[in-house]
Coordinates of N, CA and C in Angstrom, one line a residue:
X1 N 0.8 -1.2 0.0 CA 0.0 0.0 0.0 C 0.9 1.2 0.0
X2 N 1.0 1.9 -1.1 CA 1.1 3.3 -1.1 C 0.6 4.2 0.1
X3 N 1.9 4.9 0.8 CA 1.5 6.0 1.8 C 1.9 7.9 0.7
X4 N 1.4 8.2 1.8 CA 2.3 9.8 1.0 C 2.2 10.7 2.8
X5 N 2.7 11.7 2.6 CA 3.2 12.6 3.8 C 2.0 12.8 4.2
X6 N 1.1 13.7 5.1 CA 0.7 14.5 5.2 C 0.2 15.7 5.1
X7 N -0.9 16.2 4.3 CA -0.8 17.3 3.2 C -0.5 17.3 1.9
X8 N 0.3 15.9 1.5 CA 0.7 16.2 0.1 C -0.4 16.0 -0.7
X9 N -0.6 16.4 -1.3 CA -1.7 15.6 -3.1 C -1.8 14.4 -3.3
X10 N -2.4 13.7 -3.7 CA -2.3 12.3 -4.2 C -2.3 12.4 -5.7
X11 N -1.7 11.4 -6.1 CA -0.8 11.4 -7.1 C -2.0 11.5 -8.1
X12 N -2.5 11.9 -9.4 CA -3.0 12.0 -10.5 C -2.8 11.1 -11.5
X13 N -4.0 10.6 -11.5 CA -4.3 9.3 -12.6 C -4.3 9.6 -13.7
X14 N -4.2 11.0 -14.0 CA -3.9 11.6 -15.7 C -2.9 12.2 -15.6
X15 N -2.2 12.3 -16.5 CA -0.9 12.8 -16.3 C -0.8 14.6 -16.1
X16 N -0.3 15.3 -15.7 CA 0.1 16.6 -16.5 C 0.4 16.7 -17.6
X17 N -0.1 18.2 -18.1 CA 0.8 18.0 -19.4 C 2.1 18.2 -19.6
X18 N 3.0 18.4 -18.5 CA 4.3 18.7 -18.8 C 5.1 16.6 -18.7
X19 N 4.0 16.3 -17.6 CA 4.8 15.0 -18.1 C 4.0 13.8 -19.0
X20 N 3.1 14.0 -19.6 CA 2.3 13.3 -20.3 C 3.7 12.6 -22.0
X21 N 4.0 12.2 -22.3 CA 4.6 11.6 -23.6 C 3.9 11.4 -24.4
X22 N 4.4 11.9 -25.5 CA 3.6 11.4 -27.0 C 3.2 10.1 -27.1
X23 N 3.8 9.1 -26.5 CA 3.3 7.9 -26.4 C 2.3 7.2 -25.7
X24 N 1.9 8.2 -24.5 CA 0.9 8.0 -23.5 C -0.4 8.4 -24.0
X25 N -1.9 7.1 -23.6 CA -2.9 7.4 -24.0 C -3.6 8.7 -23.6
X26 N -3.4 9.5 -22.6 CA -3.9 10.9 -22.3 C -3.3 11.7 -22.9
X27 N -2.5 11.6 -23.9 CA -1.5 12.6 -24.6 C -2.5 13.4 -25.6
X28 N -2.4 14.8 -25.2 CA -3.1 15.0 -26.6 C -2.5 14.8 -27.7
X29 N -1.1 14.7 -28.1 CA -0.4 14.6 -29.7 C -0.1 12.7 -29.9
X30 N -1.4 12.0 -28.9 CA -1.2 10.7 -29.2 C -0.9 10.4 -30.3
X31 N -0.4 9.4 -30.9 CA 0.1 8.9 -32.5 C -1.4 8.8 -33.3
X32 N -2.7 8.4 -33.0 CA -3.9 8.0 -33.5 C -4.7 9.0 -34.1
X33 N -5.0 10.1 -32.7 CA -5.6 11.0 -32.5 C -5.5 11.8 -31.2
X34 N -6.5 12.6 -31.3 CA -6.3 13.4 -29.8 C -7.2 12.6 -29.0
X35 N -6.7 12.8 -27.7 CA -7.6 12.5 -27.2 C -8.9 13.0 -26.6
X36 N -10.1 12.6 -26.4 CA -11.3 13.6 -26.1 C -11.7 12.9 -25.0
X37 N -12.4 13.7 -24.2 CA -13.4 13.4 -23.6 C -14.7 13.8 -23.4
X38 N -15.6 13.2 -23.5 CA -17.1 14.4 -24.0 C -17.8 14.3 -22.5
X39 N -18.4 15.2 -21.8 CA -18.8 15.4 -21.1 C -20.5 15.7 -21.5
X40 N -21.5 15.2 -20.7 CA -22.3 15.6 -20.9 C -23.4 15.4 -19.4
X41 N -24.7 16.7 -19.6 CA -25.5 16.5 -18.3 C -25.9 17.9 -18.3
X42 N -26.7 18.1 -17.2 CA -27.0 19.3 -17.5 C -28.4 19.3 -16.9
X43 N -29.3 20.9 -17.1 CA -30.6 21.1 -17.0 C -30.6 22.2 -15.6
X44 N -29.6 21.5 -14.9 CA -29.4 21.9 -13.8 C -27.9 22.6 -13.5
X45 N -27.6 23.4 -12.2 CA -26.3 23.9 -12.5 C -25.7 23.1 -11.3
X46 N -26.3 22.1 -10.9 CA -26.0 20.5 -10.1 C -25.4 19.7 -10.5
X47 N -25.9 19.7 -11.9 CA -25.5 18.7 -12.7 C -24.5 19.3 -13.7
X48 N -24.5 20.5 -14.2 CA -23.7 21.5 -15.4 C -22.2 21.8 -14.2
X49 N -22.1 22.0 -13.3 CA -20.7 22.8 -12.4 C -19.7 21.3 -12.4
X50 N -19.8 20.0 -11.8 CA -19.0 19.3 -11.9 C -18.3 18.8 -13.1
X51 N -19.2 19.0 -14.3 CA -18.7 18.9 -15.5 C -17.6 20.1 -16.0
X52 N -18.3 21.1 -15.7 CA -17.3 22.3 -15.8 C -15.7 22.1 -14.9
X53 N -16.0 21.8 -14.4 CA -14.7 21.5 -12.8 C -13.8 20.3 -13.1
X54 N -14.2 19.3 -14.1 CA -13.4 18.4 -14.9 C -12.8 19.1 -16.3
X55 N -13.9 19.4 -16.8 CA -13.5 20.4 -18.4 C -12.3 21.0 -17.7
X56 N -12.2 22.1 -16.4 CA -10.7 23.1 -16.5 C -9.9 22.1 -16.2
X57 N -10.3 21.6 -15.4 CA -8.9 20.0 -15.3 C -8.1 19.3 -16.5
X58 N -9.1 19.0 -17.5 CA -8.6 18.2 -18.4 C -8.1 19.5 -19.4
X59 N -8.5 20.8 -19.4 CA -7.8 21.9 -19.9 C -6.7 22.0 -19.7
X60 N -6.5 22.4 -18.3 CA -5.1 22.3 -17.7 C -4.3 21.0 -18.3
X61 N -4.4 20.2 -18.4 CA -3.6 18.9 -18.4 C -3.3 18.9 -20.3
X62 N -4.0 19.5 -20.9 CA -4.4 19.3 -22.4 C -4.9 18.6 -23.0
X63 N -6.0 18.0 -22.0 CA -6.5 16.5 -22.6 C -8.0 17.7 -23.5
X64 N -8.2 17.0 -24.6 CA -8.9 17.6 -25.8 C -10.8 16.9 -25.2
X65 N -11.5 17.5 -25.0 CA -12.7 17.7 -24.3 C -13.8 18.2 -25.0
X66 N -14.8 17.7 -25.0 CA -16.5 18.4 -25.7 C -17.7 18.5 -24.8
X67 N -18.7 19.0 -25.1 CA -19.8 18.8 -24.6 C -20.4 18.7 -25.1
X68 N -21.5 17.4 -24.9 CA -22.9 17.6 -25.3 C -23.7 17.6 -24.5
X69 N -24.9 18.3 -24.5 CA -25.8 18.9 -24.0 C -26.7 19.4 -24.6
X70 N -28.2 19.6 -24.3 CA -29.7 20.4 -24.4 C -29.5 21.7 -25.4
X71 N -29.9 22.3 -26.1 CA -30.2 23.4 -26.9 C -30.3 24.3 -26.0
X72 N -31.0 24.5 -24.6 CA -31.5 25.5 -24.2 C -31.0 25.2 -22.6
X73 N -30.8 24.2 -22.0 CA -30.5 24.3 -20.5 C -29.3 25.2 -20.3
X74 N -28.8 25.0 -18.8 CA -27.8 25.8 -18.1 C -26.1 25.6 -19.3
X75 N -26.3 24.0 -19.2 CA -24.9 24.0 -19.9 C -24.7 24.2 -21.1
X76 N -25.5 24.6 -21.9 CA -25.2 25.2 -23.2 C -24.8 26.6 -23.1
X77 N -25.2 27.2 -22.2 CA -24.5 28.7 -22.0 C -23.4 28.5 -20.7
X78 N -22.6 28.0 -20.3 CA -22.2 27.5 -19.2 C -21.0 27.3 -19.7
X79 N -21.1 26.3 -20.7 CA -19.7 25.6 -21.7 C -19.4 26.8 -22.3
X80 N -20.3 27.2 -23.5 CA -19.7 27.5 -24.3 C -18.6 29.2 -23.7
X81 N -19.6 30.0 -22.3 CA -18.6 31.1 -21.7 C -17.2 30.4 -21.3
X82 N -17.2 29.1 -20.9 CA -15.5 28.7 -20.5 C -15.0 28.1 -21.9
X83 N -15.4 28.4 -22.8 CA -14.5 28.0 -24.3 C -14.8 26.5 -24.5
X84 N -15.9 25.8 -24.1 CA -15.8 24.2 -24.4 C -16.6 24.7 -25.4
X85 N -15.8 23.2 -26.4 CA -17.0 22.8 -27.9 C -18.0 22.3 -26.9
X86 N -19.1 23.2 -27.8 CA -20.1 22.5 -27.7 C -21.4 22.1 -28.8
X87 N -22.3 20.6 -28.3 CA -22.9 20.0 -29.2 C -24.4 19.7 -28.7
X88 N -25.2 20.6 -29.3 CA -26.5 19.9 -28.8 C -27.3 19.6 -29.6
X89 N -28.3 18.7 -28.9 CA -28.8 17.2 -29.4 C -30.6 17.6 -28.9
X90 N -31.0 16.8 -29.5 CA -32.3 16.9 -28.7 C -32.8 16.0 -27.3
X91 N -33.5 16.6 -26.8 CA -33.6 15.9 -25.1 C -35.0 16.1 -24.8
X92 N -35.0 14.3 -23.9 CA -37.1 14.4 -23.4 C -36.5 14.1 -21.7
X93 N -37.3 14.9 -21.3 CA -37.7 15.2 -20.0 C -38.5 14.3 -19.4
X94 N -38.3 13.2 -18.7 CA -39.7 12.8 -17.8 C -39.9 13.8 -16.4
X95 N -41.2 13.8 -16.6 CA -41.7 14.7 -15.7 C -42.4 13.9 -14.4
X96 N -42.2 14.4 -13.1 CA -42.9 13.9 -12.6 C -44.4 13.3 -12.2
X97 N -45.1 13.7 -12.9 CA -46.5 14.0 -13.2 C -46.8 13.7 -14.4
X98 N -48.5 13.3 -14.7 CA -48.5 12.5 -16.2 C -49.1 13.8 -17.2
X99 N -48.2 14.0 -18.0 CA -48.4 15.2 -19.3 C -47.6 14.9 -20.5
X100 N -48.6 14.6 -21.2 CA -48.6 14.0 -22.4 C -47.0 14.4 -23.3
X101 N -46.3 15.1 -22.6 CA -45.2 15.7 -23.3 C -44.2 14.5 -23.0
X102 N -44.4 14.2 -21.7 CA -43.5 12.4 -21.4 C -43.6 11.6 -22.4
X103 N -44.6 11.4 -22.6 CA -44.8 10.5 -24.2 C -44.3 10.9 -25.0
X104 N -44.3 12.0 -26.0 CA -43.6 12.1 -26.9 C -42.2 12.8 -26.8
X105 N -41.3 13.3 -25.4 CA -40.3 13.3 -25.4 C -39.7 12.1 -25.2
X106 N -40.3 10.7 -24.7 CA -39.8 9.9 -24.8 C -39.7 8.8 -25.9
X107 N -40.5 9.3 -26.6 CA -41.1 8.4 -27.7 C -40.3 9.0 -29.3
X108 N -40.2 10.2 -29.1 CA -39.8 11.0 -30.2 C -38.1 11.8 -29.8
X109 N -38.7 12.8 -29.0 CA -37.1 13.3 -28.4 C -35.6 12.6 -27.8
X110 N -35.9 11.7 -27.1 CA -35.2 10.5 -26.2 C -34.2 10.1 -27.6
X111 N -35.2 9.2 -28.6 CA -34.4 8.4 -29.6 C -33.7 9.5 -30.4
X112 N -34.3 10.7 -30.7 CA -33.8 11.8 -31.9 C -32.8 11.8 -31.4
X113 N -32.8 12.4 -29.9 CA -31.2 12.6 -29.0 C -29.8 11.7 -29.4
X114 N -30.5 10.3 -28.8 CA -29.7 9.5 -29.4 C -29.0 9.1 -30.7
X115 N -29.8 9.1 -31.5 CA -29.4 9.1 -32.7 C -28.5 10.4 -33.2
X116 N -28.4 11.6 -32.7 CA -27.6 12.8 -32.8 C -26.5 12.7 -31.8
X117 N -26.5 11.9 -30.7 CA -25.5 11.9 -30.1 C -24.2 10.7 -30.3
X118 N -25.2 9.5 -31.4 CA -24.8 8.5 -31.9 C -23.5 9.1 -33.3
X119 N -24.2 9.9 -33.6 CA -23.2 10.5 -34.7 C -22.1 11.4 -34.6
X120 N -22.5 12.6 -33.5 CA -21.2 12.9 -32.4 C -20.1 12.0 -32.1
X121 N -20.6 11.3 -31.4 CA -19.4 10.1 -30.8 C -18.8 9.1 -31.8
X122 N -19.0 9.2 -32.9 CA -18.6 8.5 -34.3 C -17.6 9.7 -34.5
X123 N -18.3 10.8 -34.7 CA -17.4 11.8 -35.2 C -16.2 12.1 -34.6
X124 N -16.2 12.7 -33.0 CA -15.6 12.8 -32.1 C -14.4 11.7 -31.9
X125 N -15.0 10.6 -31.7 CA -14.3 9.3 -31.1 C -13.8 9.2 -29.9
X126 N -14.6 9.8 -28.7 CA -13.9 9.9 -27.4 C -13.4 8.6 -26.9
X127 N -12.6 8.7 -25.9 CA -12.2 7.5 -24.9 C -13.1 7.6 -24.1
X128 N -13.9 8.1 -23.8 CA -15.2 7.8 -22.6 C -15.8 9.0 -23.0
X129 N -17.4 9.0 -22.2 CA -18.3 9.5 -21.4 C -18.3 9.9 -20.5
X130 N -18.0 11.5 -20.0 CA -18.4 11.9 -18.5 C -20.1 12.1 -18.6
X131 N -20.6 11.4 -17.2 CA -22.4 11.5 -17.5 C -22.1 12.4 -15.8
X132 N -22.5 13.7 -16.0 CA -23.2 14.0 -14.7 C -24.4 13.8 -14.4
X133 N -25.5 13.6 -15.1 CA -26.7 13.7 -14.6 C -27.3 15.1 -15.0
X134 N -28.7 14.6 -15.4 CA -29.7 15.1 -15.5 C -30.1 14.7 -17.1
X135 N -31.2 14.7 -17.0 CA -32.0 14.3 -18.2 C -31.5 14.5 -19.9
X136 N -30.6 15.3 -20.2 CA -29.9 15.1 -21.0 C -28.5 14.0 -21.4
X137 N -28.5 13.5 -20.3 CA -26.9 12.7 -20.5 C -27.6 11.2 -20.6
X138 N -29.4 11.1 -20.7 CA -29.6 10.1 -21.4 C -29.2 9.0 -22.7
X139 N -30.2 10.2 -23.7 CA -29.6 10.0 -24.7 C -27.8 9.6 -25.0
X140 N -26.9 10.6 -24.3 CA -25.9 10.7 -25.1 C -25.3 9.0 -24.3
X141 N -25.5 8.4 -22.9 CA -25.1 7.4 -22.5 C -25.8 5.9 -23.3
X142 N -26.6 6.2 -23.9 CA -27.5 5.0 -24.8 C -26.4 5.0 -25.9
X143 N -26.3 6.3 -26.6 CA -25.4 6.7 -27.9 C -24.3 5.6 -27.5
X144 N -24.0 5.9 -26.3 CA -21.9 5.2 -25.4 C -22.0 4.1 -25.5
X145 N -23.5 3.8 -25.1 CA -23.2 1.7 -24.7 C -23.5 1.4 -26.1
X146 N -24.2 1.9 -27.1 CA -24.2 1.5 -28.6 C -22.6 1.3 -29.5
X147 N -22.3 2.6 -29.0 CA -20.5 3.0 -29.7 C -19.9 2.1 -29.1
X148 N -20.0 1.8 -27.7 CA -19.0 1.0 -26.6 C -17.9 1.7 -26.5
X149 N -18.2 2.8 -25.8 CA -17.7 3.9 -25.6 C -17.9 3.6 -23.8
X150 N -16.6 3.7 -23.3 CA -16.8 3.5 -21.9 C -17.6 5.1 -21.1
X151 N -18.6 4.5 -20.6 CA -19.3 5.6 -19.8 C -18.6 5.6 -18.1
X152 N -18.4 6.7 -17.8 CA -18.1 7.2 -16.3 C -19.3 8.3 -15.2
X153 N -19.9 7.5 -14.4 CA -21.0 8.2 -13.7 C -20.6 9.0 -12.9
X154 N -21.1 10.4 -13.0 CA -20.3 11.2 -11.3 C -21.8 11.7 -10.9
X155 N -22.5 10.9 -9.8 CA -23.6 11.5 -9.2 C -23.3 12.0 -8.1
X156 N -23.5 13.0 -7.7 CA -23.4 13.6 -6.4 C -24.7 13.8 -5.4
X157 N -25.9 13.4 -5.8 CA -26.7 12.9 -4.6 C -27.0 12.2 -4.2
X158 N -27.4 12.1 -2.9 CA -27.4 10.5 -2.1 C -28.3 9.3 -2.6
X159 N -29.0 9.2 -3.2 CA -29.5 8.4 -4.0 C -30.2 9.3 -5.5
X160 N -29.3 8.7 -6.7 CA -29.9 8.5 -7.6 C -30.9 8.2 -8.4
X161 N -31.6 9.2 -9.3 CA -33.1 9.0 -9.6 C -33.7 10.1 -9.7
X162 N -35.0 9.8 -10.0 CA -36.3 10.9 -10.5 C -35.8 12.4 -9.0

């Protein structure tokens, strides 16, 4: 078992970019491509801040980063003020309560989503999925497990759900 001092940092599972190598998979000047990570979630600024709080991270480090997200929620205006690409898709809301709009955002919006986030992630080619949560990072996690694109969950409330 790894110890460290008292106070110090724990060591970073992505590299810096001063010591990252052209050879290393988090490199952005990897031999293949860059590397990306697409972030998506949103509706809320619960769900839109964590995602932002990774995006300057992987900034900092130079790892190459996107968003997808809603036309109209928090994180479409959120990304794009801190300079992230951003990509939006369309998104169905279940609501708590029965309005006919559940039906056809899940029936019509949900798959549209997917299908636009299915072609993102083709295009893009990230190494994963950040999902924070909220109703948009639906679609784009259905798009992940289709691509087999590894998905990464960051929920921060005590139980998960409606």
């Amino acid at each position: 078992m790894a110890t460290r001092a008292c106070g110090s940092a724990p060591a970073s599972p992505i590299p810096t970019s001063s010591s990252a190598s052209s050879t290393s998979p988090w490199s952005a000047t990897a031999k293949n491509r860059s590397v990306t990570i697409v972030i998506t979630g949103g509706g809320t600024g619960g769900h839109t801040s964590p995602g932002l709080a990774v995006a300057a991270l992987l900034r900092e480090r130079g790892v190459g980063h996107a968003w997808i997200g809603s036309r109209d929620g928090i994180e479409a205006r959120r990304a794009v003020e801190e300079g992230i690409p951003y990509h939006a898709i369309a998104t169905g809301k279940l609501r708590r309560y029965w309005a006919w709009r559940n039906v056809t955002d899940l029936a019509i919006n949900v798959p549209a989503g997917m299908l636009g986030a299915l072609a993102l992630l083709r295009r893009l080619r990230p190494r994963a999925v950040l999902a924070t949560g909220g109703f948009v990072a639906l679609p784009v996690v259905l798009a992940a497990a289709l691509a087999r694109v590894p998905v990464v969950v960051h929920e921060q409330t005590a139980v998960p759900g409606l």
